[in-house]
mmCIF file of C-alpha atoms and ligand atoms in Angstrom:
data_model
loop_
_atom_site.group_PDB
_atom_site.id
_atom_site.type_symbol
_atom_site.label_atom_id
_atom_site.label_comp_id
_atom_site.label_asym_id
_atom_site.label_seq_id
_atom_site.Cartn_x
_atom_site.Cartn_y
_atom_site.Cartn_z
ATOM 1 C CA MET A 1 -12.626 5.448 6.409
ATOM 2 C CA SER A 2 -9.280 3.649 5.980
ATOM 3 C CA ASP A 3 -8.179 2.826 2.450
ATOM 4 C CA PRO A 4 -7.925 -1.000 2.125
ATOM 5 C CA GLU A 5 -5.301 -0.671 -0.630
ATOM 6 C CA ALA A 6 -3.021 1.326 1.687
ATOM 7 C CA ALA A 7 -2.901 -1.659 4.061
ATOM 8 C CA SER A 8 -2.279 -4.078 1.159
ATOM 9 C CA ALA A 9 1.193 -5.341 0.351
ATOM 10 C CA ILE A 10 -0.061 -6.888 -2.888
ATOM 11 C CA VAL A 11 -2.770 -5.511 -5.170
ATOM 12 C CA VAL A 12 -3.762 -7.463 -8.282
ATOM 13 C CA GLU A 13 -6.379 -5.909 -10.559
ATOM 14 C CA ASN A 14 -7.906 -7.584 -13.604
ATOM 15 C CA LEU A 15 -4.758 -9.561 -14.330
ATOM 16 C CA VAL A 16 -4.693 -11.419 -17.658
ATOM 17 C CA LYS A 17 -1.785 -13.508 -18.922
ATOM 18 C CA SER A 18 -2.022 -15.287 -22.259
ATOM 19 C CA TYR A 19 0.554 -17.516 -23.879
ATOM 20 C CA ALA A 20 0.204 -18.285 -27.604
ATOM 21 C CA GLY A 21 -3.301 -19.731 -27.779
ATOM 22 C CA VAL A 22 -3.710 -20.251 -23.993
ATOM 23 C CA THR A 23 -5.231 -17.813 -21.489
ATOM 24 C CA ALA A 24 -3.464 -19.037 -18.356
ATOM 25 C CA VAL A 25 -4.741 -16.235 -16.090
ATOM 26 C CA ASN A 26 -8.125 -14.820 -16.974
ATOM 27 C CA ASN A 27 -8.942 -11.507 -15.285
ATOM 28 C CA ILE A 28 -8.160 -12.171 -11.641
ATOM 29 C CA SER A 29 -8.184 -9.573 -8.864
ATOM 30 C CA PHE A 30 -7.133 -9.899 -5.231
ATOM 31 C CA ASN A 31 -5.371 -8.034 -2.420
ATOM 32 C CA VAL A 32 -3.040 -9.401 0.240
ATOM 33 C CA ALA A 33 -2.821 -7.426 3.482
ATOM 34 C CA LYS A 34 0.548 -6.534 5.027
ATOM 35 C CA GLY A 35 1.758 -9.374 7.254
ATOM 36 C CA GLU A 36 -0.845 -11.813 5.921
ATOM 37 C CA ILE A 37 -0.088 -15.394 4.825
ATOM 38 C CA LEU A 38 -2.178 -16.273 1.774
ATOM 39 C CA GLY A 39 -2.542 -19.814 0.429
ATOM 40 C CA PHE A 40 -2.866 -19.981 -3.332
ATOM 41 C CA LEU A 41 -4.621 -23.151 -4.446
ATOM 42 C CA GLY A 42 -5.745 -24.666 -7.692
ATOM 43 C CA PRO A 43 -5.633 -27.892 -9.672
ATOM 44 C CA ASN A 44 -2.785 -28.561 -12.109
ATOM 45 C CA GLY A 45 -2.750 -26.015 -14.902
ATOM 46 C CA ALA A 46 -5.004 -23.571 -12.986
ATOM 47 C CA GLY A 47 -2.563 -20.688 -13.494
ATOM 48 C CA LYS A 48 -0.836 -20.533 -10.099
ATOM 49 C CA SER A 49 2.775 -20.515 -11.305
ATOM 50 C CA THR A 50 1.928 -18.063 -14.076
ATOM 51 C CA THR A 51 0.344 -15.660 -11.554
ATOM 52 C CA MET A 52 3.389 -15.913 -9.287
ATOM 53 C CA ARG A 53 5.762 -15.261 -12.150
ATOM 54 C CA VAL A 54 3.808 -12.139 -13.129
ATOM 55 C CA LEU A 55 3.701 -10.927 -9.512
ATOM 56 C CA THR A 56 7.469 -11.299 -9.212
ATOM 57 C CA GLY A 57 8.169 -9.522 -12.504
ATOM 58 C CA PHE A 58 9.574 -12.641 -14.196
ATOM 59 C CA LEU A 59 6.795 -12.602 -16.802
ATOM 60 C CA PRO A 60 5.037 -9.531 -18.242
ATOM 61 C CA ALA A 61 1.236 -9.447 -17.866
ATOM 62 C CA THR A 62 -0.896 -9.347 -21.002
ATOM 63 C CA SER A 63 -3.128 -6.780 -19.261
ATOM 64 C CA GLY A 64 -4.135 -5.650 -15.798
ATOM 65 C CA ASN A 65 -2.271 -4.089 -12.940
ATOM 66 C CA VAL A 66 -0.077 -5.551 -10.178
ATOM 67 C CA GLU A 67 1.390 -3.478 -7.352
ATOM 68 C CA ILE A 68 3.786 -4.695 -4.687
ATOM 69 C CA CYS A 69 3.942 -2.338 -1.673
ATOM 70 C CA GLY A 70 2.571 0.437 -3.882
ATOM 71 C CA THR A 71 5.134 -0.132 -6.676
ATOM 72 C CA SER A 72 3.871 -1.118 -10.137
ATOM 73 C CA VAL A 73 5.416 -4.386 -11.350
ATOM 74 C CA ALA A 74 5.086 -3.370 -15.008
ATOM 75 C CA ALA A 75 6.559 0.133 -14.585
ATOM 76 C CA GLU A 76 9.308 -0.659 -12.048
ATOM 77 C CA THR A 77 10.185 -4.330 -12.475
ATOM 78 C CA GLY A 78 13.703 -3.949 -11.031
ATOM 79 C CA ALA A 79 12.467 -2.164 -7.906
ATOM 80 C CA VAL A 80 9.761 -4.784 -7.394
ATOM 81 C CA LYS A 81 12.268 -7.631 -7.574
ATOM 82 C CA ARG A 82 14.016 -6.094 -4.558
ATOM 83 C CA LEU A 83 10.738 -6.061 -2.635
ATOM 84 C CA ILE A 84 10.107 -9.784 -3.146
ATOM 85 C CA GLY A 85 11.807 -12.954 -1.998
ATOM 86 C CA TYR A 86 10.793 -15.570 -4.571
ATOM 87 C CA MET A 87 11.170 -19.292 -4.259
ATOM 88 C CA PRO A 88 10.138 -20.808 -7.584
ATOM 89 C CA GLU A 89 8.801 -24.343 -8.056
ATOM 90 C CA ASN A 90 11.711 -26.841 -8.152
ATOM 91 C CA ASN A 91 13.979 -24.049 -6.989
ATOM 92 C CA PRO A 92 17.185 -24.416 -9.023
ATOM 93 C CA LEU A 93 20.355 -24.156 -6.882
ATOM 94 C CA PRO A 94 24.024 -24.268 -7.915
ATOM 95 C CA GLU A 95 25.084 -27.860 -7.268
ATOM 96 C CA ASP A 96 28.766 -27.149 -6.685
ATOM 97 C CA MET A 97 28.556 -24.283 -4.175
ATOM 98 C CA ARG A 98 28.689 -24.609 -0.401
ATOM 99 C CA VAL A 99 25.624 -23.454 1.565
ATOM 100 C CA VAL A 100 27.267 -20.426 3.196
ATOM 101 C CA GLU A 101 29.059 -19.493 -0.014
ATOM 102 C CA TYR A 102 25.758 -19.530 -1.913
ATOM 103 C CA LEU A 103 23.903 -17.401 0.655
ATOM 104 C CA TYR A 104 26.806 -14.938 0.729
ATOM 105 C CA TYR A 105 26.842 -14.751 -3.071
ATOM 106 C CA ARG A 106 23.059 -14.213 -3.217
ATOM 107 C CA GLY A 107 23.271 -11.565 -0.497
ATOM 108 C CA ARG A 108 25.893 -9.640 -2.454
ATOM 109 C CA LEU A 109 23.691 -9.848 -5.571
ATOM 110 C CA LYS A 110 20.902 -8.379 -3.462
ATOM 111 C CA GLU A 111 23.293 -5.506 -2.663
ATOM 112 C CA MET A 112 23.579 -6.393 1.030
ATOM 113 C CA GLY A 113 26.664 -5.022 2.788
ATOM 114 C CA ARG A 114 29.461 -7.449 3.807
ATOM 115 C CA LYS A 115 29.174 -6.464 7.490
ATOM 116 C CA GLN A 116 25.437 -6.966 7.523
ATOM 117 C CA LEU A 117 25.614 -10.295 5.657
ATOM 118 C CA GLY A 118 27.667 -12.338 8.146
ATOM 119 C CA PRO A 119 25.292 -11.998 11.118
ATOM 120 C CA ARG A 120 22.224 -12.294 8.878
ATOM 121 C CA ILE A 121 23.461 -15.567 7.378
ATOM 122 C CA ASP A 122 24.195 -16.925 10.885
ATOM 123 C CA GLU A 123 20.669 -15.983 11.919
ATOM 124 C CA LEU A 124 19.172 -17.741 8.885
ATOM 125 C CA LEU A 125 21.280 -20.885 9.328
ATOM 126 C CA GLU A 126 19.812 -21.082 12.832
ATOM 127 C CA LEU A 127 16.233 -20.249 11.765
ATOM 128 C CA CYS A 128 16.226 -22.685 8.838
ATOM 129 C CA ASP A 129 18.041 -25.451 10.749
ATOM 130 C CA LEU A 130 20.984 -25.390 8.325
ATOM 131 C CA LYS A 131 23.841 -24.902 10.782
ATOM 132 C CA ARG A 132 25.141 -28.447 10.544
ATOM 133 C CA VAL A 133 25.341 -28.291 6.725
ATOM 134 C CA ARG A 134 26.710 -24.753 6.420
ATOM 135 C CA HIS A 135 29.962 -25.914 4.761
ATOM 136 C CA ARG A 136 28.474 -28.774 2.729
ATOM 137 C CA ILE A 137 28.233 -28.799 -1.084
ATOM 138 C CA ILE A 138 24.599 -28.084 -2.067
ATOM 139 C CA GLY A 139 24.528 -30.826 -4.734
ATOM 140 C CA LYS A 140 25.080 -33.451 -2.026
ATOM 141 C CA LEU A 141 22.219 -32.344 0.221
ATOM 142 C CA SER A 142 18.747 -33.885 0.502
ATOM 143 C CA LYS A 143 15.599 -32.247 -0.855
ATOM 144 C CA GLY A 144 14.586 -31.027 2.632
ATOM 145 C CA PHE A 145 17.847 -29.107 3.083
ATOM 146 C CA ARG A 146 17.650 -27.715 -0.435
ATOM 147 C CA GLN A 147 14.104 -26.409 0.133
ATOM 148 C CA ARG A 148 15.261 -24.721 3.343
ATOM 149 C CA ILE A 149 18.210 -23.168 1.510
ATOM 150 C CA GLY A 150 15.643 -21.807 -0.986
ATOM 151 C CA ILE A 151 13.603 -20.311 1.861
ATOM 152 C CA ALA A 152 16.726 -18.875 3.528
ATOM 153 C CA GLU A 153 17.669 -17.251 0.235
ATOM 154 C CA ALA A 154 14.130 -15.848 -0.257
ATOM 155 C CA ILE A 155 14.096 -14.170 3.179
ATOM 156 C CA LEU A 156 17.809 -13.248 3.253
ATOM 157 C CA ALA A 157 17.444 -9.539 2.516
ATOM 158 C CA GLU A 158 14.258 -9.339 4.635
ATOM 159 C CA PRO A 159 12.013 -8.291 1.752
ATOM 160 C CA PRO A 160 8.487 -7.269 2.763
ATOM 161 C CA VAL A 161 6.916 -9.878 0.438
ATOM 162 C CA ILE A 162 7.735 -13.588 0.097
ATOM 163 C CA ILE A 163 6.330 -15.746 -2.702
ATOM 164 C CA MET A 164 6.822 -19.501 -2.528
ATOM 165 C CA ASP A 165 5.730 -21.928 -5.214
ATOM 166 C CA GLU A 166 5.149 -25.399 -3.698
ATOM 167 C CA PRO A 167 7.623 -24.983 -0.812
ATOM 168 C CA THR A 168 6.929 -28.420 0.672
ATOM 169 C CA ILE A 169 6.789 -30.468 -2.530
ATOM 170 C CA GLY A 170 8.699 -33.744 -2.246
ATOM 171 C CA LEU A 171 9.424 -33.371 1.485
ATOM 172 C CA ASP A 172 8.847 -36.029 4.137
ATOM 173 C CA PRO A 173 6.435 -35.273 7.045
ATOM 174 C CA HIS A 174 9.267 -34.257 9.395
ATOM 175 C CA GLN A 175 10.732 -31.826 6.874
ATOM 176 C CA ILE A 176 7.239 -30.474 6.141
ATOM 177 C CA LEU A 177 6.877 -29.704 9.848
ATOM 178 C CA ILE A 178 10.141 -27.751 9.863
ATOM 179 C CA VAL A 179 9.170 -25.738 6.778
ATOM 180 C CA ARG A 180 5.689 -25.090 8.216
ATOM 181 C CA ASP A 181 7.187 -23.744 11.461
ATOM 182 C CA LEU A 182 9.554 -21.630 9.457
ATOM 183 C CA ILE A 183 6.713 -20.071 7.448
ATOM 184 C CA ALA A 184 4.616 -19.547 10.602
ATOM 185 C CA ARG A 185 7.500 -17.553 12.101
ATOM 186 C CA LEU A 186 7.204 -15.081 9.211
ATOM 187 C CA ARG A 187 3.587 -14.239 10.172
ATOM 188 C CA GLY A 188 3.136 -10.552 10.863
ATOM 189 C CA ARG A 189 6.718 -9.748 9.781
ATOM 190 C CA MET A 190 6.399 -10.421 6.074
ATOM 191 C CA THR A 191 3.551 -10.832 3.605
ATOM 192 C CA VAL A 192 3.639 -14.365 2.249
ATOM 193 C CA ILE A 193 1.943 -16.123 -0.676
ATOM 194 C CA ILE A 194 2.319 -19.890 -0.770
ATOM 195 C CA SER A 195 1.088 -22.053 -3.583
ATOM 196 C CA SER A 196 0.655 -25.672 -2.639
ATOM 197 C CA HIS A 197 -1.210 -28.850 -3.424
ATOM 198 C CA ILE A 198 -0.870 -29.985 0.175
ATOM 199 C CA LEU A 199 -4.125 -28.711 1.580
ATOM 200 C CA PRO A 200 -3.742 -29.599 5.292
ATOM 201 C CA GLU A 201 -0.475 -27.722 5.043
ATOM 202 C CA ILE A 202 -2.179 -24.598 3.722
ATOM 203 C CA GLU A 203 -5.006 -24.893 6.239
ATOM 204 C CA MET A 204 -2.536 -24.938 9.123
ATOM 205 C CA THR A 205 -0.279 -22.188 7.838
ATOM 206 C CA CYS A 206 -2.428 -19.634 6.031
ATOM 207 C CA ASP A 207 -4.699 -16.843 7.264
ATOM 208 C CA ARG A 208 -6.668 -16.829 4.023
ATOM 209 C CA VAL A 209 -6.895 -18.885 0.852
ATOM 210 C CA LEU A 210 -7.540 -18.060 -2.761
ATOM 211 C CA ILE A 211 -8.664 -20.895 -5.017
ATOM 212 C CA ILE A 212 -8.258 -20.551 -8.755
ATOM 213 C CA ASN A 213 -9.357 -22.802 -11.587
ATOM 214 C CA GLN A 214 -8.915 -22.303 -15.308
ATOM 215 C CA GLY A 215 -7.251 -18.958 -14.647
ATOM 216 C CA ARG A 216 -10.154 -17.532 -12.594
ATOM 217 C CA VAL A 217 -10.701 -16.969 -8.878
ATOM 218 C CA VAL A 218 -13.391 -19.449 -7.824
ATOM 219 C CA ALA A 219 -13.315 -18.888 -4.043
ATOM 220 C CA ALA A 220 -11.509 -16.634 -1.589
ATOM 221 C CA GLY A 221 -11.618 -16.164 2.161
ATOM 222 C CA GLU A 222 -10.642 -17.572 5.525
ATOM 223 C CA PRO A 223 -10.821 -21.375 5.588
ATOM 224 C CA ALA A 224 -13.636 -21.396 8.203
ATOM 225 C CA ALA A 225 -15.735 -18.865 6.240
ATOM 226 C CA LEU A 226 -15.208 -20.820 3.012
ATOM 227 C CA LYS A 227 -16.367 -23.994 4.703
ATOM 228 C CA ARG A 228 -19.593 -22.218 5.675
ATOM 229 C CA GLU A 229 -20.025 -20.640 2.240
ATOM 230 C CA LEU A 230 -19.263 -23.692 0.122
ATOM 231 C CA LEU A 231 -20.257 -26.624 2.254
ATOM 232 C CA GLY A 232 -23.178 -25.018 4.101
ATOM 233 C CA ARG A 233 -24.672 -28.036 5.788
ATOM 234 C CA ALA A 234 -22.954 -29.594 8.812
ATOM 235 C CA ARG A 235 -22.589 -33.368 8.799
ATOM 236 C CA TYR A 236 -22.835 -36.047 11.480
ATOM 237 C CA GLN A 237 -22.210 -39.767 11.506
ATOM 238 C CA LEU A 238 -23.965 -42.317 13.711
ATOM 239 C CA GLU A 239 -23.459 -46.019 14.304
ATOM 240 C CA LEU A 240 -26.838 -47.244 15.356
ATOM 241 C CA ALA A 241 -28.996 -50.383 15.544
ATOM 242 C CA GLY A 242 -32.772 -50.036 15.039
ATOM 243 C CA GLU A 243 -35.390 -49.072 12.467
ATOM 244 C CA SER A 244 -34.666 -46.224 10.041
ATOM 245 C CA ALA A 245 -38.230 -44.927 10.547
ATOM 246 C CA ASP A 246 -37.610 -44.592 14.301
ATOM 247 C CA LEU A 247 -34.395 -42.684 13.616
ATOM 248 C CA ALA A 248 -36.141 -40.423 11.077
ATOM 249 C CA ALA A 249 -38.803 -39.542 13.680
ATOM 250 C CA VAL A 250 -36.129 -38.678 16.258
ATOM 251 C CA LEU A 251 -34.255 -36.506 13.756
ATOM 252 C CA ALA A 252 -37.431 -34.618 12.795
ATOM 253 C CA ALA A 253 -38.070 -33.875 16.475
ATOM 254 C CA VAL A 254 -34.509 -32.608 17.062
ATOM 255 C CA ASP A 255 -34.353 -30.426 13.933
ATOM 256 C CA PRO A 256 -36.695 -30.464 10.905
ATOM 257 C CA THR A 257 -33.715 -29.905 8.559
ATOM 258 C CA LEU A 258 -31.776 -32.951 9.842
ATOM 259 C CA GLU A 259 -31.816 -35.665 7.209
ATOM 260 C CA ILE A 260 -30.231 -39.051 6.535
ATOM 261 C CA THR A 261 -27.955 -38.783 3.469
ATOM 262 C CA THR A 262 -26.597 -42.350 3.368
ATOM 263 C CA GLU A 263 -26.959 -45.513 5.399
ATOM 264 C CA SER A 264 -24.872 -48.681 5.274
ATOM 265 C CA THR A 265 -26.019 -52.291 5.442
ATOM 266 C CA PRO A 266 -26.105 -53.762 8.974
ATOM 267 C CA ASP A 267 -22.934 -55.381 10.352
ATOM 268 C CA ALA A 268 -22.895 -58.721 12.236
ATOM 269 C CA ASP A 269 -24.241 -56.982 15.366
ATOM 270 C CA GLY A 270 -27.053 -55.220 13.488
ATOM 271 C CA PHE A 271 -25.404 -51.757 13.573
ATOM 272 C CA ARG A 272 -25.540 -49.470 10.561
ATOM 273 C CA THR A 273 -23.573 -46.300 9.807
ATOM 274 C CA PHE A 274 -25.807 -43.307 9.047
ATOM 275 C CA ASP A 275 -24.543 -40.069 7.522
ATOM 276 C CA LEU A 276 -26.689 -37.069 8.407
ATOM 277 C CA SER A 277 -26.710 -33.484 7.282
ATOM 278 C CA VAL A 278 -28.326 -30.385 8.766
ATOM 279 C CA ASP A 279 -28.936 -26.918 7.452
ATOM 280 C CA HIS A 280 -26.949 -24.915 10.023
ATOM 281 C CA GLU A 281 -23.584 -24.746 11.742
ATOM 282 C CA SER A 282 -24.595 -24.877 15.409
ATOM 283 C CA ASP A 283 -23.698 -28.169 17.040
ATOM 284 C CA CYS A 284 -26.701 -30.439 17.735
ATOM 285 C CA SER A 285 -24.687 -33.523 18.848
ATOM 286 C CA GLU A 286 -25.901 -33.324 22.418
ATOM 287 C CA GLN A 287 -29.604 -33.017 21.505
ATOM 288 C CA LEU A 288 -29.175 -35.924 19.088
ATOM 289 C CA LEU A 289 -27.538 -38.059 21.734
ATOM 290 C CA ILE A 290 -30.253 -37.356 24.308
ATOM 291 C CA ALA A 291 -33.145 -37.881 21.847
ATOM 292 C CA ILE A 292 -31.796 -41.172 20.481
ATOM 293 C CA THR A 293 -31.104 -42.538 23.971
ATOM 294 C CA ARG A 294 -34.611 -41.566 25.166
ATOM 295 C CA GLN A 295 -36.321 -43.143 22.160
ATOM 296 C CA GLY A 296 -35.858 -46.609 23.652
ATOM 297 C CA ASN A 297 -35.790 -48.787 20.498
ATOM 298 C CA LEU A 298 -32.546 -47.395 19.095
ATOM 299 C CA ARG A 299 -29.102 -48.478 20.279
ATOM 300 C CA LEU A 300 -26.331 -45.942 19.664
ATOM 301 C CA ARG A 301 -22.687 -47.049 19.483
ATOM 302 C CA ALA A 302 -21.003 -43.894 18.118
ATOM 303 C CA LEU A 303 -21.878 -40.302 17.193
ATOM 304 C CA SER A 304 -19.482 -37.837 15.605
ATOM 305 C CA ARG A 305 -19.683 -34.453 13.944
ATOM 306 C CA ALA A 306 -17.735 -34.416 10.675
ATOM 307 C CA GLN A 307 -15.020 -31.777 10.560
ATOM 308 C CA PRO A 308 -14.856 -30.607 6.925
ATOM 309 C CA THR A 309 -11.366 -30.006 5.626
ATOM 310 C CA LEU A 310 -9.910 -27.511 3.204
ATOM 311 C CA GLU A 311 -9.832 -30.389 0.743
ATOM 312 C CA ASP A 312 -13.677 -30.512 0.864
ATOM 313 C CA VAL A 313 -13.718 -26.742 0.225
ATOM 314 C CA PHE A 314 -11.244 -27.060 -2.634
ATOM 315 C CA LEU A 315 -13.247 -29.851 -4.283
ATOM 316 C CA ALA A 316 -16.549 -27.966 -3.856
ATOM 317 C CA ALA A 317 -15.095 -24.719 -5.262
ATOM 318 C CA THR A 318 -13.446 -26.329 -8.271
ATOM 319 C CA ARG A 319 -16.500 -28.523 -8.936
ATOM 320 C CA ARG A 320 -18.724 -25.423 -8.823
ATOM 321 C CA SER A 321 -16.478 -23.653 -11.340
ATOM 322 C CA TRP A 322 -16.413 -26.681 -13.652
ATOM 323 C CA ASP A 323 -20.240 -26.673 -13.560
ATOM 324 C CA VAL A 324 -20.183 -23.082 -14.854
ATOM 325 C CA VAL A 325 -17.615 -23.926 -17.554
ATOM 326 C CA ASP A 326 -19.729 -26.904 -18.642
ATOM 327 C CA ARG A 327 -22.907 -24.829 -18.980
ATOM 328 C CA LYS A 328 -23.946 -23.455 -22.384
ATOM 329 C CA PRO A 329 -22.693 -19.887 -23.005
ATOM 330 C CA ASN A 330 -26.174 -18.278 -22.637
ATOM 331 C CA GLU A 331 -26.658 -20.068 -19.289
ATOM 332 C CA ARG A 332 -23.197 -19.014 -18.186
ATOM 333 C CA ASN A 333 -24.076 -15.312 -18.500
ATOM 334 C CA SER A 334 -26.738 -15.616 -15.835
ATOM 335 C CA ALA A 335 -24.539 -17.745 -13.561
ATOM 336 C CA ALA A 336 -23.563 -16.435 -10.157
ATOM 337 C CA LYS A 337 -20.448 -14.298 -10.256
ATOM 338 C CA TYR A 338 -17.638 -15.511 -8.060
ATOM 339 C CA PRO A 339 -15.828 -13.218 -5.697
ATOM 340 C CA SER A 340 -12.656 -11.629 -6.914
ATOM 341 C CA ALA A 341 -11.312 -11.472 -3.354
HETATM 342 N N1 ATP B 401 5.354 -21.091 -21.283
HETATM 343 C C1 ATP B 401 4.126 -21.509 -21.551
HETATM 344 N N2 ATP B 401 3.675 -21.552 -22.824
HETATM 345 C C2 ATP B 401 2.403 -21.938 -23.111
HETATM 346 N N3 ATP B 401 1.504 -22.315 -22.182
HETATM 347 C C3 ATP B 401 1.892 -22.311 -20.912
HETATM 348 C C4 ATP B 401 3.222 -21.913 -20.519
HETATM 349 N N4 ATP B 401 3.309 -22.004 -19.164
HETATM 350 C C5 ATP B 401 2.096 -22.441 -18.731
HETATM 351 N N5 ATP B 401 1.257 -22.635 -19.771
HETATM 352 C C6 ATP B 401 -0.150 -23.066 -19.695
HETATM 353 O O1 ATP B 401 -0.852 -22.135 -18.876
HETATM 354 C C7 ATP B 401 -1.778 -22.821 -18.030
HETATM 355 C C8 ATP B 401 -1.481 -22.489 -16.581
HETATM 356 O O2 ATP B 401 -0.202 -23.059 -16.237
HETATM 357 P P1 ATP B 401 0.508 -22.820 -14.817
HETATM 358 O O3 ATP B 401 1.826 -23.507 -14.861
HETATM 359 O O4 ATP B 401 0.471 -21.394 -14.474
HETATM 360 O O5 ATP B 401 -0.491 -23.612 -13.853
HETATM 361 P P2 ATP B 401 -0.279 -24.134 -12.370
HETATM 362 O O6 ATP B 401 -1.566 -23.856 -11.673
HETATM 363 O O7 ATP B 401 0.942 -23.567 -11.784
HETATM 364 O O8 ATP B 401 -0.117 -25.696 -12.595
HETATM 365 P P3 ATP B 401 0.785 -26.780 -11.785
HETATM 366 O O9 ATP B 401 0.116 -26.936 -10.472
HETATM 367 O O10 ATP B 401 0.643 -27.999 -12.651
HETATM 368 O O11 ATP B 401 2.180 -26.236 -11.711
HETATM 369 C C9 ATP B 401 -1.669 -24.293 -18.375
HETATM 370 O O12 ATP B 401 -2.671 -24.585 -19.307
HETATM 371 C C10 ATP B 401 -0.295 -24.409 -18.989
HETATM 372 O O13 ATP B 401 -0.254 -25.469 -19.910
#
């Protein structure tokens, strides 16, 4: 059998990080496979930045073990820093340097050879759409350019692992698109962890997500699997005129687990919006459409299957974890244990 840790670029085991009086990261464990893009999500104060700082060797862990490509962060912090390209939140850049100058300077600090640096910087200016600002002073550039300079710097020496804290924060939709494409191009070549509050962004970019709250992992998996695990029931919406009892009878005939969750008051034409939920994932839109049309007394104007988003998953996972936190300690002991990824 293959060893899952051998295929992991990042291994985090029972990581704890406490500041004076605050446990920011409370015993989290997860692996990130080589070439995988992992989205790291959590509400404000969940412990995302702290975890990233420990992973990159900028902060020592209180306890636990972190390995990057088989190298222990605690034992070989210097070596680990060379394995990671890190773009911290609000990435600080030297205001008075020119773009090329800065990348060259950072490359030399990363011990890259002069001959190797020139072509690599040209490649990155192209990849990160920075060619037209290559000789501009960084302090005079917009946020979008500055974020891309941060990404260029993180991937400059082609480290196997890239960690980005809120890479699209403060960017406009066009700039977000550029950064998203840029990250997608790293898939398979580098292992990437991205922390973000922008959930559609994460959903589009990441292979897997890890949601933390109050320093603990509260959900982990592929977005589609998490939707099934956390949201369970599929949802539909109808715009329909007719008696609720007639609709209820049709629903029972289509699927005994189909139920009306909310219904609106009728509009001027007598149509109401009904929200439905059903206990399984398989699509029953067509059966619903046929059964309602055949019923005779019901007039259907619209039928749609709700597509749950990562935001729904995030809210369900964090709400579930708050429920556990709110329970009395003796109840908490018997609560379901959450996956540690
Ligand atoms: N240097 C510090 N000293 C004391 N407490 C800290 C320090 N840094 C963070 N904390 C606390 O640790 C907890 C986790 O903070 P962290 O910044 O890791 O969360 P986060 O998920 O990155 O939040 P955000 O999304 O707001 O950046 C918070 O309660 C925070 O107040």
